[in-house]
Amino acid sequence: MVGVTIRSLLNGFIGPGGNRLSWAYEMQYPKACSHTHAVMLSNCRLSVLILELQKNIIRRSLCMKMTDAEPKVPVWPTVIRDVRKLWRIDKSNPFTEIPQCWVSSLNTIEEQRKGIIDLHPEVFRCTPRIDLLHRNITWQLNYRNLQLTKQLSKAEMPGGGRKPWPQKKTGRTHAGSIRAPHFHTGGFANGVRGPRTWFYMLPDAIRLHGLCSALTIKHAQNDLVIVDDFSALPSAEPQYLHELADTRNWGYSVLFVSDSAEVPTNLVDACEAIPSFVVMPVYGLNCYSLMKFETIVFCRLAIEILEYRILFHRHRAESLQKKYKYSDMKKMILSEAENEIDPTHVPFV
C-alpha cells in the first residue's frame, strides 16, 4: 500500500486538453474544498479516481463530502408536452430519435409557444433519398403535360377528290389529289396525333418515401411549423398575416396545410390577397409543393391525419407495387356515358 495525498498528486497533473488541474475549480468553490484531502488511497483506488477525473475535468470537488454550496440552476418556463402514443416505433434500434416540434398559435403576431409535440421518426426522421425525391418531382411535372395538337392526314382533309391535272402530256409530275402531303395545302404524312399525355403511375413505395424525405428535410431545416388551429387567426387582413410571417421568419412563400377542405374564412381571405401564400388540404400534400414553398405550416389535426395515412400505407399487408392497367381506367371512363342524355357522344379516350 502506497499512501499519497490527492492534493500532491493533482498539483502536477495535466488534463487531456493540456490544462493544469492545480485546483482551479477549488478557487471557484472554496467552501466545497475547504477541508484537507488527506485520504490515503491504494494504487487501484487512485487509478480509478484519475480515470474519473479525466472523464469530467470540471468537478465540484474530489472529496466524498457534499456541502451546501450548490450552483444556481436556471429556471426555465414550463412547457406543456403533448405526450401521445406513437404507432410502430422501431425499438430494436438504439439510435432511434423521436423528433419534436413546437406548437404555436396564430392569435398574436409574436410567436407564443403553447407546447411541444412528438413526431413519428418513420415520417420525420427517415433517410433522405434525394434520388427518390427527384423522381417524384419529375413525375409530377410530366403527368400534368397534355398535348392537344392534332394534325390532319390526307384522308381527313376536306376536298381533294378530283385529280388536279391529267396523268400524261402536261410535263408535270403525277398528282392524284391536292391534299397530298407534298402539297402546301395538303395533309400531314406523320403529323402530331393528339391528344397525347406523358402520364405514368409511379410506384406507391417511391411516392411514400419521397414524401417522407421531403417532410424530414423541412423539419431538419426548421421550415416546418405546427399551430394549434387555423381558426385562431383573429383578422382577415392580409397585412396582419404578412407581418406575422415576417416576424416569425417564415420567408416569402408559405403553404398552410389544413385537416380538410373546410378552411376558416379569415385564413382564406388573407391568403387570397397574397399570391405566395397558399392553403391546401392535407390529402393534397405532395413533394412538389413541399419543395416549392419555403415554410410549411400544419394545423395540429393535419399532422395526425398525415402520420396516420403514411404509416397505414407503409405497413399495410397489400403490395405497394400493384400494376396500373390503363384498360381498366378506360372502361371506367367509357362507362360514365351510359347515364347521359345523349349516349352516342361518349368521351374521347
mmCIF file of C-alpha atoms in Angstrom:
data_model
loop_
_atom_site.group_PDB
_atom_site.id
_atom_site.type_symbol
_atom_site.label_atom_id
_atom_site.label_comp_id
_atom_site.label_asym_id
_atom_site.label_seq_id
_atom_site.Cartn_x
_atom_site.Cartn_y
_atom_site.Cartn_z
ATOM 1 C CA MET A 1 0.000 0.000 0.000
ATOM 2 C CA VAL A 2 1.483 3.246 -1.138
ATOM 3 C CA GLY A 3 -0.014 6.299 0.543
ATOM 4 C CA VAL A 4 -0.197 9.646 -1.194
ATOM 5 C CA THR A 5 -2.372 12.715 -0.769
ATOM 6 C CA ILE A 6 -4.676 13.750 -3.602
ATOM 7 C CA ARG A 7 -3.525 17.379 -3.399
ATOM 8 C CA SER A 8 0.125 16.496 -4.012
ATOM 9 C CA LEU A 9 -0.873 14.198 -6.864
ATOM 10 C CA LEU A 10 -3.025 16.675 -8.763
ATOM 11 C CA ASN A 11 -0.689 19.654 -8.449
ATOM 12 C CA GLY A 12 1.324 18.299 -11.361
ATOM 13 C CA PHE A 13 -1.438 16.518 -13.270
ATOM 14 C CA ILE A 14 -2.032 17.644 -16.835
ATOM 15 C CA GLY A 15 -5.530 17.064 -18.193
ATOM 16 C CA PRO A 16 -6.433 15.720 -21.664
ATOM 17 C CA GLY A 17 -6.797 19.214 -23.068
ATOM 18 C CA GLY A 18 -3.396 20.398 -21.803
ATOM 19 C CA ASN A 19 -4.747 22.429 -18.836
ATOM 20 C CA ARG A 20 -3.111 22.022 -15.440
ATOM 21 C CA LEU A 21 -5.625 20.890 -12.860
ATOM 22 C CA SER A 22 -3.968 22.724 -9.984
ATOM 23 C CA TRP A 23 -7.243 23.085 -8.124
ATOM 24 C CA ALA A 24 -8.530 25.886 -10.330
ATOM 25 C CA TYR A 25 -12.058 24.807 -9.643
ATOM 26 C CA GLU A 26 -11.313 24.821 -5.939
ATOM 27 C CA MET A 27 -10.702 28.554 -6.206
ATOM 28 C CA GLN A 28 -14.181 28.962 -7.696
ATOM 29 C CA TYR A 29 -15.795 26.895 -4.947
ATOM 30 C CA PRO A 30 -13.624 27.463 -1.820
ATOM 31 C CA LYS A 31 -16.292 26.235 0.587
ATOM 32 C CA ALA A 32 -16.650 22.935 -1.186
ATOM 33 C CA CYS A 33 -12.975 22.029 -0.743
ATOM 34 C CA SER A 34 -12.027 23.777 2.493
ATOM 35 C CA HIS A 35 -11.084 20.662 4.434
ATOM 36 C CA THR A 36 -7.874 18.676 3.904
ATOM 37 C CA HIS A 37 -7.784 15.960 1.290
ATOM 38 C CA ALA A 38 -5.501 13.730 3.301
ATOM 39 C CA VAL A 39 -7.068 10.477 2.281
ATOM 40 C CA MET A 40 -4.760 7.536 1.922
ATOM 41 C CA LEU A 41 -5.577 5.580 -1.189
ATOM 42 C CA SER A 42 -4.294 2.392 -2.688
ATOM 43 C CA ASN A 43 -2.879 2.244 -6.183
ATOM 44 C CA CYS A 44 -6.083 0.708 -7.577
ATOM 45 C CA ARG A 45 -8.351 3.272 -5.937
ATOM 46 C CA LEU A 46 -6.087 6.076 -7.082
ATOM 47 C CA SER A 47 -6.161 4.948 -10.727
ATOM 48 C CA VAL A 48 -9.950 4.776 -10.679
ATOM 49 C CA LEU A 49 -10.075 8.310 -9.316
ATOM 50 C CA ILE A 50 -7.743 9.623 -12.024
ATOM 51 C CA LEU A 51 -9.804 7.982 -14.773
ATOM 52 C CA GLU A 52 -12.967 9.506 -13.359
ATOM 53 C CA LEU A 53 -11.288 12.894 -13.271
ATOM 54 C CA GLN A 54 -10.312 12.613 -16.938
ATOM 55 C CA LYS A 55 -13.923 11.972 -17.903
ATOM 56 C CA ASN A 56 -15.191 15.025 -16.060
ATOM 57 C CA ILE A 57 -12.479 17.655 -15.608
ATOM 58 C CA ILE A 58 -14.736 20.404 -14.243
ATOM 59 C CA ARG A 59 -15.672 18.756 -10.994
ATOM 60 C CA ARG A 60 -17.124 20.320 -7.964
ATOM 61 C CA SER A 61 -14.766 18.622 -5.521
ATOM 62 C CA LEU A 62 -12.763 15.459 -5.357
ATOM 63 C CA CYS A 63 -13.830 14.779 -1.812
ATOM 64 C CA MET A 64 -16.687 12.489 -0.969
ATOM 65 C CA LYS A 65 -18.250 15.019 1.373
ATOM 66 C CA MET A 66 -21.037 17.164 -0.120
ATOM 67 C CA THR A 67 -21.585 20.690 1.128
ATOM 68 C CA ASP A 68 -24.397 23.204 0.863
ATOM 69 C CA ALA A 69 -22.656 25.362 -1.760
ATOM 70 C CA GLU A 70 -24.779 24.303 -4.743
ATOM 71 C CA PRO A 71 -24.651 26.260 -8.043
ATOM 72 C CA LYS A 72 -27.821 28.017 -9.044
ATOM 73 C CA VAL A 73 -29.912 26.202 -11.646
ATOM 74 C CA PRO A 74 -31.679 28.449 -14.181
ATOM 75 C CA VAL A 75 -35.458 28.293 -14.034
ATOM 76 C CA TRP A 76 -36.996 27.576 -17.457
ATOM 77 C CA PRO A 77 -40.611 28.307 -18.300
ATOM 78 C CA THR A 78 -42.990 25.401 -18.033
ATOM 79 C CA VAL A 79 -43.589 23.663 -21.365
ATOM 80 C CA ILE A 80 -46.660 21.527 -21.905
ATOM 81 C CA ARG A 81 -45.503 18.422 -23.738
ATOM 82 C CA ASP A 82 -48.100 16.660 -25.799
ATOM 83 C CA VAL A 83 -47.387 13.045 -24.921
ATOM 84 C CA ARG A 84 -49.107 10.797 -27.425
ATOM 85 C CA LYS A 85 -48.563 7.176 -28.269
ATOM 86 C CA LEU A 86 -46.605 6.784 -31.496
ATOM 87 C CA TRP A 87 -47.521 3.767 -33.576
ATOM 88 C CA ARG A 88 -44.993 1.056 -34.525
ATOM 89 C CA ILE A 89 -41.732 2.624 -33.391
ATOM 90 C CA ASP A 90 -38.663 0.510 -34.091
ATOM 91 C CA LYS A 91 -37.387 -0.107 -30.558
ATOM 92 C CA SER A 92 -34.716 -2.541 -31.734
ATOM 93 C CA ASN A 93 -32.609 0.365 -32.993
ATOM 94 C CA PRO A 94 -30.956 2.116 -30.009
ATOM 95 C CA PHE A 95 -30.190 5.177 -32.135
ATOM 96 C CA THR A 96 -33.818 5.933 -32.940
ATOM 97 C CA GLU A 97 -34.523 9.580 -32.176
ATOM 98 C CA ILE A 98 -38.009 10.920 -31.520
ATOM 99 C CA PRO A 99 -38.279 14.260 -33.359
ATOM 100 C CA GLN A 100 -40.178 17.086 -31.726
ATOM 101 C CA CYS A 101 -41.737 20.335 -32.862
ATOM 102 C CA TRP A 102 -43.107 23.399 -31.104
ATOM 103 C CA VAL A 103 -46.840 24.083 -31.225
ATOM 104 C CA SER A 104 -47.604 27.789 -31.545
ATOM 105 C CA SER A 105 -50.695 29.893 -32.184
ATOM 106 C CA LEU A 106 -51.830 32.483 -34.729
ATOM 107 C CA ASN A 107 -53.682 34.759 -32.321
ATOM 108 C CA THR A 108 -50.670 37.096 -31.910
ATOM 109 C CA ILE A 109 -48.004 38.374 -34.273
ATOM 110 C CA GLU A 110 -45.193 37.335 -31.941
ATOM 111 C CA GLU A 111 -44.698 33.610 -31.604
ATOM 112 C CA GLN A 112 -46.143 32.160 -28.414
ATOM 113 C CA ARG A 113 -45.289 28.525 -27.891
ATOM 114 C CA LYS A 114 -48.177 26.574 -26.416
ATOM 115 C CA GLY A 115 -46.351 23.280 -26.050
ATOM 116 C CA ILE A 116 -44.251 20.664 -27.780
ATOM 117 C CA ILE A 117 -45.341 17.623 -29.747
ATOM 118 C CA ASP A 118 -43.613 14.325 -30.532
ATOM 119 C CA LEU A 119 -43.461 13.334 -34.184
ATOM 120 C CA HIS A 120 -43.106 9.877 -35.637
ATOM 121 C CA PRO A 121 -39.483 9.076 -36.574
ATOM 122 C CA GLU A 122 -40.522 6.955 -39.551
ATOM 123 C CA VAL A 123 -42.149 10.002 -41.165
ATOM 124 C CA PHE A 124 -39.984 12.889 -39.965
ATOM 125 C CA ARG A 125 -36.659 11.081 -39.414
ATOM 126 C CA CYS A 126 -36.319 8.798 -42.409
ATOM 127 C CA THR A 127 -33.208 8.572 -44.571
ATOM 128 C CA PRO A 128 -33.458 11.457 -47.081
ATOM 129 C CA ARG A 129 -33.355 9.919 -50.553
ATOM 130 C CA ILE A 130 -32.706 12.788 -52.931
ATOM 131 C CA ASP A 131 -32.962 10.459 -55.923
ATOM 132 C CA LEU A 132 -36.490 9.372 -54.968
ATOM 133 C CA LEU A 133 -37.431 12.978 -54.285
ATOM 134 C CA HIS A 134 -36.227 13.889 -57.778
ATOM 135 C CA ARG A 135 -38.269 11.059 -59.302
ATOM 136 C CA ASN A 136 -41.397 12.306 -57.533
ATOM 137 C CA ILE A 137 -40.948 15.882 -58.716
ATOM 138 C CA THR A 138 -40.163 14.775 -62.280
ATOM 139 C CA TRP A 139 -43.261 12.581 -62.261
ATOM 140 C CA GLN A 140 -45.450 15.467 -61.098
ATOM 141 C CA LEU A 141 -44.062 17.822 -63.725
ATOM 142 C CA ASN A 142 -44.581 15.279 -66.513
ATOM 143 C CA TYR A 143 -48.061 13.935 -65.881
ATOM 144 C CA ARG A 144 -49.656 17.386 -65.955
ATOM 145 C CA ASN A 145 -48.453 17.986 -69.518
ATOM 146 C CA LEU A 146 -51.092 17.373 -72.187
ATOM 147 C CA GLN A 147 -50.607 17.842 -75.903
ATOM 148 C CA LEU A 148 -53.863 18.733 -77.654
ATOM 149 C CA THR A 149 -52.418 19.368 -81.128
ATOM 150 C CA LYS A 150 -53.802 17.120 -83.855
ATOM 151 C CA GLN A 151 -52.589 17.452 -87.455
ATOM 152 C CA LEU A 152 -54.956 16.158 -90.150
ATOM 153 C CA SER A 153 -53.874 13.498 -92.600
ATOM 154 C CA LYS A 154 -54.691 13.341 -96.322
ATOM 155 C CA ALA A 155 -57.888 11.374 -95.706
ATOM 156 C CA GLU A 156 -59.098 13.816 -93.047
ATOM 157 C CA MET A 157 -58.574 16.971 -95.115
ATOM 158 C CA PRO A 158 -61.678 18.417 -96.828
ATOM 159 C CA GLY A 159 -61.799 18.326 -100.625
ATOM 160 C CA GLY A 160 -59.083 16.971 -102.873
ATOM 161 C CA GLY A 161 -61.209 14.302 -104.518
ATOM 162 C CA ARG A 162 -60.656 15.493 -108.080
ATOM 163 C CA LYS A 163 -57.449 14.806 -109.951
ATOM 164 C CA PRO A 164 -55.792 18.230 -110.399
ATOM 165 C CA TRP A 165 -54.451 17.606 -113.946
ATOM 166 C CA PRO A 166 -54.204 14.738 -116.407
ATOM 167 C CA GLN A 167 -51.790 11.948 -115.847
ATOM 168 C CA LYS A 168 -49.804 12.492 -119.081
ATOM 169 C CA LYS A 169 -48.885 15.049 -121.771
ATOM 170 C CA THR A 170 -48.638 18.019 -119.420
ATOM 171 C CA GLY A 171 -44.985 17.823 -118.492
ATOM 172 C CA ARG A 172 -45.821 17.908 -114.825
ATOM 173 C CA THR A 173 -45.366 15.296 -112.144
ATOM 174 C CA HIS A 174 -48.130 12.859 -111.411
ATOM 175 C CA ALA A 175 -50.684 14.002 -108.829
ATOM 176 C CA GLY A 176 -53.902 12.436 -107.655
ATOM 177 C CA SER A 177 -55.103 14.997 -105.081
ATOM 178 C CA ILE A 178 -54.262 18.483 -103.950
ATOM 179 C CA ARG A 179 -54.456 17.222 -100.353
ATOM 180 C CA ALA A 180 -51.409 15.004 -100.768
ATOM 181 C CA PRO A 181 -48.637 15.606 -98.184
ATOM 182 C CA HIS A 182 -46.223 17.154 -100.736
ATOM 183 C CA PHE A 183 -48.722 19.965 -101.485
ATOM 184 C CA HIS A 184 -48.581 23.032 -99.275
ATOM 185 C CA THR A 185 -52.357 22.779 -98.810
ATOM 186 C CA GLY A 186 -52.248 19.039 -98.193
ATOM 187 C CA GLY A 187 -52.388 16.924 -95.099
ATOM 188 C CA PHE A 188 -49.549 15.701 -92.904
ATOM 189 C CA ALA A 189 -47.961 12.337 -93.501
ATOM 190 C CA ASN A 190 -46.567 11.764 -89.989
ATOM 191 C CA GLY A 191 -48.092 14.624 -88.050
ATOM 192 C CA VAL A 192 -48.777 15.029 -84.366
ATOM 193 C CA ARG A 193 -51.771 12.979 -83.350
ATOM 194 C CA GLY A 194 -53.111 14.465 -80.137
ATOM 195 C CA PRO A 195 -54.367 14.476 -77.504
ATOM 196 C CA ARG A 196 -51.243 12.933 -76.027
ATOM 197 C CA THR A 197 -50.200 12.558 -72.393
ATOM 198 C CA TRP A 198 -46.957 11.531 -70.696
ATOM 199 C CA PHE A 199 -48.735 10.090 -67.676
ATOM 200 C CA TYR A 200 -47.354 7.033 -65.939
ATOM 201 C CA MET A 201 -48.014 5.633 -62.492
ATOM 202 C CA LEU A 202 -45.126 5.917 -60.043
ATOM 203 C CA PRO A 203 -44.945 3.051 -57.510
ATOM 204 C CA ASP A 204 -46.505 3.768 -54.139
ATOM 205 C CA ALA A 205 -43.340 2.885 -52.246
ATOM 206 C CA ILE A 206 -41.353 5.540 -54.121
ATOM 207 C CA ARG A 207 -44.071 8.147 -53.603
ATOM 208 C CA LEU A 208 -44.278 7.419 -49.871
ATOM 209 C CA HIS A 209 -40.523 7.536 -49.330
ATOM 210 C CA GLY A 210 -40.249 10.722 -51.376
ATOM 211 C CA LEU A 211 -42.948 12.378 -49.273
ATOM 212 C CA CYS A 212 -41.251 11.305 -46.032
ATOM 213 C CA SER A 213 -37.905 12.574 -47.343
ATOM 214 C CA ALA A 214 -39.415 15.989 -48.092
ATOM 215 C CA LEU A 215 -41.001 16.169 -44.624
ATOM 216 C CA THR A 216 -37.721 15.127 -42.989
ATOM 217 C CA ILE A 217 -35.776 17.799 -44.860
ATOM 218 C CA LYS A 218 -38.285 20.510 -43.977
ATOM 219 C CA HIS A 219 -38.251 19.554 -40.298
ATOM 220 C CA ALA A 220 -34.446 19.361 -40.178
ATOM 221 C CA GLN A 221 -34.162 22.813 -41.772
ATOM 222 C CA ASN A 222 -36.623 24.282 -39.229
ATOM 223 C CA ASP A 223 -39.042 25.099 -42.046
ATOM 224 C CA LEU A 224 -41.933 23.066 -40.625
ATOM 225 C CA VAL A 225 -44.328 24.883 -38.281
ATOM 226 C CA ILE A 226 -47.251 23.452 -36.309
ATOM 227 C CA VAL A 227 -50.065 25.649 -34.982
ATOM 228 C CA ASP A 228 -52.918 24.652 -32.733
ATOM 229 C CA ASP A 229 -55.757 25.769 -35.009
ATOM 230 C CA PHE A 230 -56.191 27.984 -38.065
ATOM 231 C CA SER A 231 -59.406 29.385 -36.625
ATOM 232 C CA ALA A 232 -57.319 31.265 -34.042
ATOM 233 C CA LEU A 233 -56.365 33.826 -36.710
ATOM 234 C CA PRO A 234 -58.139 36.941 -35.375
ATOM 235 C CA SER A 235 -58.215 39.044 -38.544
ATOM 236 C CA ALA A 236 -58.757 38.531 -42.260
ATOM 237 C CA GLU A 237 -56.484 41.450 -43.150
ATOM 238 C CA PRO A 238 -53.584 40.401 -45.393
ATOM 239 C CA GLN A 239 -51.280 42.859 -43.635
ATOM 240 C CA TYR A 240 -51.721 41.040 -40.322
ATOM 241 C CA LEU A 241 -50.750 37.685 -41.843
ATOM 242 C CA HIS A 242 -47.852 39.298 -43.705
ATOM 243 C CA GLU A 243 -46.468 40.860 -40.513
ATOM 244 C CA LEU A 244 -46.938 37.576 -38.671
ATOM 245 C CA ALA A 245 -44.920 35.679 -41.289
ATOM 246 C CA ASP A 246 -42.265 38.397 -41.366
ATOM 247 C CA THR A 247 -41.879 38.432 -37.579
ATOM 248 C CA ARG A 248 -41.575 34.653 -37.353
ATOM 249 C CA ASN A 249 -39.146 34.431 -40.319
ATOM 250 C CA TRP A 250 -41.369 32.221 -42.433
ATOM 251 C CA GLY A 251 -39.933 33.533 -45.664
ATOM 252 C CA TYR A 252 -41.503 34.742 -48.878
ATOM 253 C CA SER A 253 -43.750 31.756 -49.658
ATOM 254 C CA VAL A 254 -45.838 29.842 -47.112
ATOM 255 C CA LEU A 255 -48.033 26.760 -47.531
ATOM 256 C CA PHE A 256 -50.831 26.288 -44.990
ATOM 257 C CA VAL A 257 -51.933 22.647 -44.697
ATOM 258 C CA SER A 258 -55.365 22.159 -43.133
ATOM 259 C CA ASP A 259 -57.024 18.970 -41.965
ATOM 260 C CA SER A 260 -59.875 19.238 -44.515
ATOM 261 C CA ALA A 261 -61.162 21.333 -47.379
ATOM 262 C CA GLU A 262 -63.187 23.469 -44.952
ATOM 263 C CA VAL A 263 -60.739 26.232 -44.037
ATOM 264 C CA PRO A 264 -61.555 29.197 -41.745
ATOM 265 C CA THR A 265 -62.694 32.293 -43.621
ATOM 266 C CA ASN A 266 -60.071 34.610 -42.137
ATOM 267 C CA LEU A 267 -57.205 32.488 -43.421
ATOM 268 C CA VAL A 268 -58.739 32.083 -46.879
ATOM 269 C CA ASP A 269 -59.415 35.810 -47.292
ATOM 270 C CA ALA A 270 -55.916 36.730 -46.134
ATOM 271 C CA CYS A 271 -54.203 34.224 -48.439
ATOM 272 C CA GLU A 272 -56.232 35.301 -51.478
ATOM 273 C CA ALA A 273 -54.635 38.757 -51.332
ATOM 274 C CA ILE A 274 -51.080 37.353 -51.014
ATOM 275 C CA PRO A 275 -50.062 35.337 -54.108
ATOM 276 C CA SER A 276 -47.226 33.489 -52.358
ATOM 277 C CA PHE A 277 -49.460 32.233 -49.506
ATOM 278 C CA VAL A 278 -51.463 29.121 -50.407
ATOM 279 C CA VAL A 279 -53.904 26.961 -48.445
ATOM 280 C CA MET A 280 -54.053 23.228 -49.190
ATOM 281 C CA PRO A 281 -55.900 20.306 -47.564
ATOM 282 C CA VAL A 282 -53.774 17.539 -46.145
ATOM 283 C CA TYR A 283 -54.943 14.962 -48.693
ATOM 284 C CA GLY A 284 -53.425 17.079 -51.493
ATOM 285 C CA LEU A 285 -49.931 17.306 -49.980
ATOM 286 C CA ASN A 286 -47.174 16.339 -52.415
ATOM 287 C CA CYS A 287 -43.407 16.530 -52.849
ATOM 288 C CA TYR A 288 -43.502 19.353 -55.387
ATOM 289 C CA SER A 289 -45.475 21.647 -53.078
ATOM 290 C CA LEU A 290 -43.224 20.839 -50.125
ATOM 291 C CA MET A 291 -40.144 21.838 -52.118
ATOM 292 C CA LYS A 292 -41.772 24.846 -53.780
ATOM 293 C CA PHE A 293 -42.692 26.746 -50.599
ATOM 294 C CA GLU A 294 -40.150 27.939 -48.057
ATOM 295 C CA THR A 295 -42.232 27.241 -44.941
ATOM 296 C CA ILE A 296 -44.927 24.616 -44.370
ATOM 297 C CA VAL A 297 -47.488 25.418 -41.656
ATOM 298 C CA PHE A 298 -49.577 22.484 -40.408
ATOM 299 C CA CYS A 299 -52.501 22.593 -38.069
ATOM 300 C CA ARG A 300 -52.466 20.181 -35.146
ATOM 301 C CA LEU A 301 -55.065 17.815 -36.585
ATOM 302 C CA ALA A 302 -53.441 17.763 -40.038
ATOM 303 C CA ILE A 303 -50.220 16.316 -38.587
ATOM 304 C CA GLU A 304 -52.126 13.431 -37.008
ATOM 305 C CA ILE A 305 -54.019 12.675 -40.228
ATOM 306 C CA LEU A 306 -50.820 12.828 -42.286
ATOM 307 C CA GLU A 307 -48.936 10.473 -39.967
ATOM 308 C CA TYR A 308 -51.848 8.034 -39.868
ATOM 309 C CA ARG A 309 -52.209 7.852 -43.648
ATOM 310 C CA ILE A 310 -48.478 7.491 -44.331
ATOM 311 C CA LEU A 311 -47.970 4.810 -41.684
ATOM 312 C CA PHE A 312 -51.076 2.963 -42.830
ATOM 313 C CA HIS A 313 -49.835 2.686 -46.406
ATOM 314 C CA ARG A 314 -46.264 1.841 -45.408
ATOM 315 C CA HIS A 315 -47.327 -1.055 -43.159
ATOM 316 C CA ARG A 316 -50.359 -2.380 -44.989
ATOM 317 C CA ALA A 317 -50.481 -6.018 -45.991
ATOM 318 C CA GLU A 318 -51.259 -5.389 -49.661
ATOM 319 C CA SER A 319 -48.495 -4.992 -52.184
ATOM 320 C CA LEU A 320 -47.381 -1.439 -52.875
ATOM 321 C CA GLN A 321 -46.309 -2.389 -56.406
ATOM 322 C CA LYS A 322 -49.763 -3.014 -57.851
ATOM 323 C CA LYS A 323 -49.622 -2.804 -61.614
ATOM 324 C CA TYR A 324 -51.571 0.044 -63.155
ATOM 325 C CA LYS A 325 -53.727 -1.027 -66.104
ATOM 326 C CA TYR A 326 -54.860 1.681 -68.448
ATOM 327 C CA SER A 327 -57.520 -0.597 -69.927
ATOM 328 C CA ASP A 328 -59.359 -0.740 -66.592
ATOM 329 C CA MET A 329 -59.360 3.040 -66.346
ATOM 330 C CA LYS A 330 -60.544 3.344 -69.950
ATOM 331 C CA LYS A 331 -63.519 1.067 -69.316
ATOM 332 C CA MET A 332 -64.488 3.120 -66.290
ATOM 333 C CA ILE A 333 -64.346 6.383 -68.258
ATOM 334 C CA LEU A 334 -66.372 4.964 -71.136
ATOM 335 C CA SER A 335 -68.995 3.620 -68.758
ATOM 336 C CA GLU A 336 -69.668 7.150 -67.497
ATOM 337 C CA ALA A 337 -71.569 7.896 -70.717
ATOM 338 C CA GLU A 338 -74.261 5.306 -70.028
ATOM 339 C CA ASN A 339 -76.376 7.653 -67.922
ATOM 340 C CA GLU A 340 -76.000 10.678 -70.170
ATOM 341 C CA ILE A 341 -78.858 12.161 -72.200
ATOM 342 C CA ASP A 342 -77.109 11.521 -75.499
ATOM 343 C CA PRO A 343 -75.109 8.303 -75.120
ATOM 344 C CA THR A 344 -73.836 8.495 -78.714
ATOM 345 C CA HIS A 345 -71.282 11.186 -77.826
ATOM 346 C CA VAL A 346 -69.079 9.202 -75.483
ATOM 347 C CA PRO A 347 -65.925 10.742 -74.023
ATOM 348 C CA PHE A 348 -62.849 10.521 -76.214
ATOM 349 C CA VAL A 349 -60.198 8.353 -74.570
#
